[in-house]
Short mmCIF file of C-alpha atoms in Angstrom, two decimals:
data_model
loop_
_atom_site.label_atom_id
_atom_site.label_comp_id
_atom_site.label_asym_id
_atom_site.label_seq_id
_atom_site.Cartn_x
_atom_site.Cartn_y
_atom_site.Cartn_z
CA UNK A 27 103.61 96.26 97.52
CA UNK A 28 105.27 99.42 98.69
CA UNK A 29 107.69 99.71 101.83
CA UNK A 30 104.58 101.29 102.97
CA UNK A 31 106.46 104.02 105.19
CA UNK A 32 106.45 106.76 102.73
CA UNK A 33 103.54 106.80 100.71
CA UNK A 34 99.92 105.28 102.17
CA UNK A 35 98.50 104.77 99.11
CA UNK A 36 98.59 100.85 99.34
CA UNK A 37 95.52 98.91 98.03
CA UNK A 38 95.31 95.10 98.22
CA UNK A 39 96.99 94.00 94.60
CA UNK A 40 94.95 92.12 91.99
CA UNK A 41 95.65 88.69 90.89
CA UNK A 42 97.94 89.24 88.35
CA UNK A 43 99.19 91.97 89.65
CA UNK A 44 99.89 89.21 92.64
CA UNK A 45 101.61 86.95 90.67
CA UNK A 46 103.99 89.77 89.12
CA UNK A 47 105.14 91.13 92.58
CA UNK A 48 105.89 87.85 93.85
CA UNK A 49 108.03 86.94 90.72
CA UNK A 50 109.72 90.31 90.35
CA UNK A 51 110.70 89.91 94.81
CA UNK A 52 112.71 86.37 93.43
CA UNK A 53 113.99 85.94 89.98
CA UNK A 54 116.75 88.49 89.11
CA UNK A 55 119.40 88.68 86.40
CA UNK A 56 120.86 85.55 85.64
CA UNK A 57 118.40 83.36 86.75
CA UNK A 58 116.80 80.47 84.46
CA UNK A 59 113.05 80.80 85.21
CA UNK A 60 109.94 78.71 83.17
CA UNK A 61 106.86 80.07 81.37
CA UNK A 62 104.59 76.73 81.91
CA UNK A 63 101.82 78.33 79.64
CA UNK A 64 103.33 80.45 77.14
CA UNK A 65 99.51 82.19 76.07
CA UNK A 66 99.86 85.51 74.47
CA UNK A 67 103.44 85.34 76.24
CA UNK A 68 102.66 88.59 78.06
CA UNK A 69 104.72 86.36 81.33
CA UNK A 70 107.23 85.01 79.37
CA UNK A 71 107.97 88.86 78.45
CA UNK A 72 107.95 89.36 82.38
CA UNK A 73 109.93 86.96 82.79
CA UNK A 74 112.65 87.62 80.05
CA UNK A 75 112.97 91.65 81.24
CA UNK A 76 113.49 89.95 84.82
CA UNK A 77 116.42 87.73 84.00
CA UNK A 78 117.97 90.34 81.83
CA UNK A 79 120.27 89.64 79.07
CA UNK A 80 122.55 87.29 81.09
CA UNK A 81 119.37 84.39 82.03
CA UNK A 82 116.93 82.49 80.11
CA UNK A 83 113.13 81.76 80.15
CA UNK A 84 111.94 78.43 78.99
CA UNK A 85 108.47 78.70 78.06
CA UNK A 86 105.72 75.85 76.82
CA UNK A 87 102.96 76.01 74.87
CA UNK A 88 101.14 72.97 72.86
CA UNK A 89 98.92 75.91 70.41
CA UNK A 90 100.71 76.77 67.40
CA UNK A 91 99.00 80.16 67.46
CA UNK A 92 100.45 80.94 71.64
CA UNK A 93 103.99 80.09 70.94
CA UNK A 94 103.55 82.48 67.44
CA UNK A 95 102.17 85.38 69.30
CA UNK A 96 104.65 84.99 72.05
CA UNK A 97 107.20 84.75 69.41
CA UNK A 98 106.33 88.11 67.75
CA UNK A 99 105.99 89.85 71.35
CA UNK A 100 109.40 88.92 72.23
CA UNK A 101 110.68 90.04 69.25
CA UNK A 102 109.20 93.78 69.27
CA UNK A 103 110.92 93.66 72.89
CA UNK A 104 113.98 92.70 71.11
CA UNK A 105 114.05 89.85 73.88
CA UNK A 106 113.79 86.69 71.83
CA UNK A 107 117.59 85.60 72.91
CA UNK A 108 116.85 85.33 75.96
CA UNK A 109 113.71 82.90 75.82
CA UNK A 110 113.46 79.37 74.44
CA UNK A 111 110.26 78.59 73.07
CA UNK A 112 109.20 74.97 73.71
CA UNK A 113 106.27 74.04 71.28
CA UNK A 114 105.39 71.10 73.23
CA UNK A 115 103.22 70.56 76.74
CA UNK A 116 104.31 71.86 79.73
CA UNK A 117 105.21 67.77 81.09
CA UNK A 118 108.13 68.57 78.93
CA UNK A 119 109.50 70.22 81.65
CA UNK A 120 110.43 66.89 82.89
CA UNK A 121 113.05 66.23 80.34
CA UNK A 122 115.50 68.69 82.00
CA UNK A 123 116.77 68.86 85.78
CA UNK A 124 118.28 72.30 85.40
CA UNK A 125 117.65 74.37 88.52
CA UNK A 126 115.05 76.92 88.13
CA UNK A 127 114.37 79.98 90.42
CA UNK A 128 110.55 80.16 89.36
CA UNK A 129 107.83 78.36 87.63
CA UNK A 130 104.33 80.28 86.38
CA UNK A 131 101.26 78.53 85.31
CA UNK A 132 98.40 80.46 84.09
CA UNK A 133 95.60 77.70 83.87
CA UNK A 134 92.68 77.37 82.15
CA UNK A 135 92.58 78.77 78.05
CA UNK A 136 94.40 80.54 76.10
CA UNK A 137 92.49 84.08 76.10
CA UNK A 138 90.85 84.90 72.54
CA UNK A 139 91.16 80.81 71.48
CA UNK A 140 89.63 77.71 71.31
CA UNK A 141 88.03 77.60 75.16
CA UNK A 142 88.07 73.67 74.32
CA UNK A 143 91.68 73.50 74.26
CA UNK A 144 92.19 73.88 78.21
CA UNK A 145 94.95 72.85 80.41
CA UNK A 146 94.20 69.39 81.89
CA UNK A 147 94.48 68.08 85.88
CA UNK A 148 96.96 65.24 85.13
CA UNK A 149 99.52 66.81 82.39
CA UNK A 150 99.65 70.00 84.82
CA UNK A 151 99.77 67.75 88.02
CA UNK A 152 102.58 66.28 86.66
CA UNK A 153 104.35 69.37 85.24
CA UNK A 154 103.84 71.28 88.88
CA UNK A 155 105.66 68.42 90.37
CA UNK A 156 108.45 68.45 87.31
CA UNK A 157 109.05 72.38 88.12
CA UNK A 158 109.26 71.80 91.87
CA UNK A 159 111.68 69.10 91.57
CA UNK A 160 114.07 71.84 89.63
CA UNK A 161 113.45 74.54 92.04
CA UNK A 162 116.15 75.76 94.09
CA UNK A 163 115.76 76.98 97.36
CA UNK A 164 114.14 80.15 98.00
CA UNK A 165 112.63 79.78 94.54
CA UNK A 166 108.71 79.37 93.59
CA UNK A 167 106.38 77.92 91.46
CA UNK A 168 103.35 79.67 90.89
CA UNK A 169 100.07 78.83 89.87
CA UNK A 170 97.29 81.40 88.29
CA UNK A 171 94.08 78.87 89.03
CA UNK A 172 90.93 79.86 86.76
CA UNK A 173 87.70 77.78 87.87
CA UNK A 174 84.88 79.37 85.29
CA UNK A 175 85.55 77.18 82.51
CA UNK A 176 84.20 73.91 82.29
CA UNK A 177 86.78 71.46 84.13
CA UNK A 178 88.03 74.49 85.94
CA UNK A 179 86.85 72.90 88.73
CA UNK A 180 88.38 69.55 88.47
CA UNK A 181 91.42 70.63 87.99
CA UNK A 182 91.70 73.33 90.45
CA UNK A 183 90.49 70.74 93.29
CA UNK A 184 92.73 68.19 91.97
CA UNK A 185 96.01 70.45 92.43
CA UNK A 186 95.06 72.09 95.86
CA UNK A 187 94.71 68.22 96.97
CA UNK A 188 98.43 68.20 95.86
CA UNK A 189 99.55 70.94 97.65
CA UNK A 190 98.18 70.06 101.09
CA UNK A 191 100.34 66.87 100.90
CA UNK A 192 103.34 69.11 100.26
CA UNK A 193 105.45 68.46 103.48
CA UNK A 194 106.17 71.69 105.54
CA UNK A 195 109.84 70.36 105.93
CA UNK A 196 110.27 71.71 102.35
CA UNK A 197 107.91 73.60 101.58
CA UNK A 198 105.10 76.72 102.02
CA UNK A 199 102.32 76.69 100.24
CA UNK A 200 100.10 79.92 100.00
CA UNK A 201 96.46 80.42 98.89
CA UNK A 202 95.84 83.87 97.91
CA UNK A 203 91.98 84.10 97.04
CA UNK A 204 89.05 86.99 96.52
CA UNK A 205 86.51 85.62 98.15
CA UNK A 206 84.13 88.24 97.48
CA UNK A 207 83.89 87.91 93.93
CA UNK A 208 81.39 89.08 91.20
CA UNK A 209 82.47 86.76 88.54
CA UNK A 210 84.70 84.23 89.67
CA UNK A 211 88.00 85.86 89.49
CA UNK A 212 91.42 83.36 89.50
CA UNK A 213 93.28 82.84 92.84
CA UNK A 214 96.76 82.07 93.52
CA UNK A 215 99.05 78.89 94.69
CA UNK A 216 102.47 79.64 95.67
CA UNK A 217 104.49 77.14 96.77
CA UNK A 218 108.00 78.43 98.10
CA UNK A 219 110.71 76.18 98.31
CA UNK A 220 112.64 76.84 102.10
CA UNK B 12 107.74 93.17 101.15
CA UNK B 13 110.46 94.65 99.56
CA UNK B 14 110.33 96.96 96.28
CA UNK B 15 111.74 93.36 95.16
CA UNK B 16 114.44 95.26 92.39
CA UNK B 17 117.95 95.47 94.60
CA UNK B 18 117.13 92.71 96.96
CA UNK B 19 116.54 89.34 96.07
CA UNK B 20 115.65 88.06 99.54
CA UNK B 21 111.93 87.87 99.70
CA UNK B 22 110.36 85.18 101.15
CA UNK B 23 106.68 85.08 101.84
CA UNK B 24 105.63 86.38 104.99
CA UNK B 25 103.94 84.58 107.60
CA UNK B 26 100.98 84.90 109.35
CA UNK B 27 101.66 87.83 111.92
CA UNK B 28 104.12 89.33 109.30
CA UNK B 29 101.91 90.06 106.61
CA UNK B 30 98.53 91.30 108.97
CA UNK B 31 101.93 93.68 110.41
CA UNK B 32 102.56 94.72 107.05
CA UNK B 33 99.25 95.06 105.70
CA UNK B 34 98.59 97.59 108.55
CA UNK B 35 101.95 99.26 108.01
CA UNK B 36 100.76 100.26 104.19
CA UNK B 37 97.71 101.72 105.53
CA UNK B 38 98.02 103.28 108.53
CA UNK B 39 100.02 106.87 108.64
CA UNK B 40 100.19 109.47 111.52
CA UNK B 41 97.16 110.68 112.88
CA UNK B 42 94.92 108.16 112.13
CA UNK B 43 92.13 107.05 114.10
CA UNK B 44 91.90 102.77 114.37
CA UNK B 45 90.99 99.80 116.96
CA UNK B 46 92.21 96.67 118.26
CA UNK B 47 89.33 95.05 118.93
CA UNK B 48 91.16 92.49 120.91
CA UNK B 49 94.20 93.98 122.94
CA UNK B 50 95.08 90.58 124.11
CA UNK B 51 98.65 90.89 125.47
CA UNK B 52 99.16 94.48 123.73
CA UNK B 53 101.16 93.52 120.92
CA UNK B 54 99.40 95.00 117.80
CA UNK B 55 98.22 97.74 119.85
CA UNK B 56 101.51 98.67 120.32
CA UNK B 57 101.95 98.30 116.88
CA UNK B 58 99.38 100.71 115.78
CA UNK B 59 100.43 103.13 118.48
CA UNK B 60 103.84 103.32 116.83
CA UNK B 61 101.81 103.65 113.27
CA UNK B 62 99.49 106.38 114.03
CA UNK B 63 102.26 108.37 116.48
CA UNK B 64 101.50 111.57 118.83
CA UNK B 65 99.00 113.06 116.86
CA UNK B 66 96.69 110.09 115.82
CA UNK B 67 94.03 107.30 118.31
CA UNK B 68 94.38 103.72 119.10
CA UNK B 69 90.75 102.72 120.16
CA UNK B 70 91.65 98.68 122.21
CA UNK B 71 89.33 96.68 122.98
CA UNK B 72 89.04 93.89 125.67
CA UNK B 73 86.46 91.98 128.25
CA UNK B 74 89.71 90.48 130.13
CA UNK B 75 91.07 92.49 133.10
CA UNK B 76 94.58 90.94 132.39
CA UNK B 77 94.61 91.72 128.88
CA UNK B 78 94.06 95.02 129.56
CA UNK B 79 96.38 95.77 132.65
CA UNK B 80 99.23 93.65 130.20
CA UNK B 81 98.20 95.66 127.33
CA UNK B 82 98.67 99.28 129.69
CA UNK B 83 102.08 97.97 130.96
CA UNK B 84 103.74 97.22 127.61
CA UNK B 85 102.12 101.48 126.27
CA UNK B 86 103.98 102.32 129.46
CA UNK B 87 106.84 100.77 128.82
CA UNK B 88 107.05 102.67 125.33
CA UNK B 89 105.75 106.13 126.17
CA UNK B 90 102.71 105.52 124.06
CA UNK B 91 99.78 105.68 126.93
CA UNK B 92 98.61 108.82 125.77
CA UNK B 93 98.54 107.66 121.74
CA UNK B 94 96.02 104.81 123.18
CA UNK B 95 92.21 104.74 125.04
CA UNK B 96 91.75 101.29 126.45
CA UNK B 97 88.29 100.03 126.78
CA UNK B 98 87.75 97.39 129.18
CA UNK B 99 84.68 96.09 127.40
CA UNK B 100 83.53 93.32 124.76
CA UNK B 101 84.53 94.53 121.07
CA UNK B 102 80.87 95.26 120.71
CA UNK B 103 81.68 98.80 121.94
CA UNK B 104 82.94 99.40 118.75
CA UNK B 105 79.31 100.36 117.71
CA UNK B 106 79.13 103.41 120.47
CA UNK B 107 80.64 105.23 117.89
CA UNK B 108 80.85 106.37 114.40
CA UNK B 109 84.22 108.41 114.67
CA UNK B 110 85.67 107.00 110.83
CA UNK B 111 88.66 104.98 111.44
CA UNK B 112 91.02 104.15 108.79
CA UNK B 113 92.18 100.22 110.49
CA UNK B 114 90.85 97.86 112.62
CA UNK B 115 92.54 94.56 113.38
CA UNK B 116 90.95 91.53 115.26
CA UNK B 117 93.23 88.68 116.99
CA UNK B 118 90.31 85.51 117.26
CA UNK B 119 90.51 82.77 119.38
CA UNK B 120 91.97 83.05 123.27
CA UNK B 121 94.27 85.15 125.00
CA UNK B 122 97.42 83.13 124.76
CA UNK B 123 98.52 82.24 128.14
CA UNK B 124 95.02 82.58 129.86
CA UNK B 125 92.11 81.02 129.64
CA UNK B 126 91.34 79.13 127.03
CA UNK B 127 87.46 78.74 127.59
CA UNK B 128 87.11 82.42 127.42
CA UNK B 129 86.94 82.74 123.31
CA UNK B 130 86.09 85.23 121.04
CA UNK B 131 82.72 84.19 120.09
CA UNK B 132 80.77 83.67 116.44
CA UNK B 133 78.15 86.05 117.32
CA UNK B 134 79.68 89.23 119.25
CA UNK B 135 82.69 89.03 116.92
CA UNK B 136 80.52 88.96 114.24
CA UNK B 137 78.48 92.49 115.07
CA UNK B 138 81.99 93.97 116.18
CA UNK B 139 83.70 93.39 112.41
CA UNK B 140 79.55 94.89 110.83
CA UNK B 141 80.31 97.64 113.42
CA UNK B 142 84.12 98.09 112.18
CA UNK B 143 83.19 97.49 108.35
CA UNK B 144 80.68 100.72 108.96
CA UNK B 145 83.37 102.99 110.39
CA UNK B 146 86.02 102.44 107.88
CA UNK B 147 86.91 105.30 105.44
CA UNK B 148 87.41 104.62 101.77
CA UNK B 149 91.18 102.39 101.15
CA UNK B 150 90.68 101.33 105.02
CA UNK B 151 90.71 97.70 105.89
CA UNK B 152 89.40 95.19 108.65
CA UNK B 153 91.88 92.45 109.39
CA UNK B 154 90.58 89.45 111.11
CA UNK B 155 93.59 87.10 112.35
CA UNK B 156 91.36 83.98 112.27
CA UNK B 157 92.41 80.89 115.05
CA UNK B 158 91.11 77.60 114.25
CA UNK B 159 92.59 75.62 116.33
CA UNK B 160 90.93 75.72 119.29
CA UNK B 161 87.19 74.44 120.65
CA UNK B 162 84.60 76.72 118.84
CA UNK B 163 87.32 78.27 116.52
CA UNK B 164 86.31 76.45 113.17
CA UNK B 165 82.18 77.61 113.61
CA UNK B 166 83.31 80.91 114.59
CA UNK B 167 85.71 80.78 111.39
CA UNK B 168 82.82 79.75 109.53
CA UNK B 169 80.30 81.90 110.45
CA UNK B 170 82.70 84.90 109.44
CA UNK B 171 83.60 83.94 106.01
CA UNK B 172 80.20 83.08 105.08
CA UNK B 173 79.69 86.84 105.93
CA UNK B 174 82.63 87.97 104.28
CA UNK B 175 81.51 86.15 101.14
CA UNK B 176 78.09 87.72 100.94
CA UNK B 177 79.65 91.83 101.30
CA UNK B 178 79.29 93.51 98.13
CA UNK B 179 82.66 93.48 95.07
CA UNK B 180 81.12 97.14 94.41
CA UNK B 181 81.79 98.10 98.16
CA UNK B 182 84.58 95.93 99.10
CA UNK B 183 87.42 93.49 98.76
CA UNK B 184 88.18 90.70 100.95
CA UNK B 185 91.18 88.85 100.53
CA UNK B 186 92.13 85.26 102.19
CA UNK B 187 95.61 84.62 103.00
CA UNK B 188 95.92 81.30 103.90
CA UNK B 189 99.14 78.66 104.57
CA UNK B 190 97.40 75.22 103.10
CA UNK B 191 99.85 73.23 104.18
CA UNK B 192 100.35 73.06 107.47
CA UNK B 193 101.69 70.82 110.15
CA UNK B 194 99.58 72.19 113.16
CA UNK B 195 96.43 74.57 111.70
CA UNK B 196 98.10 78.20 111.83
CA UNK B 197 95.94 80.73 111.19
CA UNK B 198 95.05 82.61 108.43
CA UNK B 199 94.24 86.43 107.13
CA UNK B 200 90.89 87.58 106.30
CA UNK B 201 91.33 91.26 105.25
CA UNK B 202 88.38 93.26 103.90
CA UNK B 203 89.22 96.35 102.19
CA UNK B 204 86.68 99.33 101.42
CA UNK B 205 86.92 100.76 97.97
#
């Protein structure tokens, strides 16, 4: 979003476009951020350009085929030092308690794939609550939440049941939803830690 | 927000913050928009600072206190003659067709007063349809939705069901809502016309 005092052009931004504003307003150079769902990598690129030369992006993937074309995109960047690819589900973020400034999950399939191979309630349950338990304060973990595939549903309902239990002591947790949609369009959890 | 790239201090805006700063990105001198519910004369102020000398504040409300607090505080500033009060149920708002580029809507009770006099499902209702068809393309309707109150939740209801059903080729409307909260804040419903 703009400072809004100079130019009036503002329009209300897209979901992804969502998700990138409210990484690029947090994570700066230096930081150590996660990619939960490495896809096509077009976040963990994001991601890397935001924590500059001096951070690092850890980003997960359990398809051969997502941490290969996230691979090659990093490289054309000339960004691949500054991004650890972790062939392995995201619950692996468990096995480290380095602080983290951010956390993105893009749920659902990997575009262009196997729409079979879909990211699952209870791994990403307990790989949302892994990343918040790293997060330092003032940092976020952010979920992209698709509901159009098959178990979409399930696992969308099963993580917003999460998040209401999420004590307002320590956290905020945003809902930013289209409600108007033509095609049921992905909406947004943020959950900021205070 | 910030531009987010030389200050790292973002947090995400609350409730009044972001309906402030979604009206701030829209709304430039010499505009034409409405508070449909002047209340205690806050966000009329607000827009009177927005749309300065040369543009209209249109404020809307049935309470005699609201409006004698809401003349006192455009006093106070020097903005009287930036503002025509209208000591009448938001309704009005279909007398005309003069295009406005903003309208915002405060539900619920005047804080301080009253709290059986309520915005109500029905009037509010044909106010926002009589806002919606004044708004000029890239304007926006901003409902500030109250639940917590007696009668809050069906009004609430009613309005979203109505939000859902407006056209994607016509409009946007966006739901900003804190999901986990101690003591039911309320939450954004902004419709933007394409």
């Amino acid at each position: 979003m703009s400072t809004g005092h100079t130019h009036k052009t503002a329009r209300l931004p897209r979901i992804t476009e969502m998700a990138h504003q409210l990484l690029a307003e947090r994570v700066k150079a230096g930081d150590t951020v996660i990619d939960a769902t490495a896809g096509n990598g077009y976040d963990t690129l994001f991601l890397a350009e935001l924590v500059g030369d001096t951070g690092r992006v850890h980003a997960y993937d359990v398809q051969n085929s997502a941490i290969q074309a996230t691979e090659s995109r990093l490289s054309s960047a000339g960004y691949s030092d500054r991004v650890e690819l972790h062939h392995a589900s995201h619950t692996a973020i468990a096995e480290s308690d380095e602080p983290i400034q951010a956390a993105i999950f893009n749920l659902g399939y990997l575009p262009g794939s196997d729409k079979h191979i879909i990211t699952q309630a209870d791994s990403t349950l307990e790989a949302v609550q892994a990343a918040l338990s790293r997060l330092i304060s003032g940092g976020m973990v952010l979920l992209v939440v698709y509901v159009g595939h098959a178990g979409g549903e399930q696992e969308a309902e099963a993580l917003e049941c999460y998040m209401r239990t999420l004590s307002t002591r320590d956290y905020l947790v945003l809902k930013y939803e289209y409600i108007n949609p033509d095609n049921r369009p992905p909406y947004i959890l943020a959950v900021e830690k205070k």
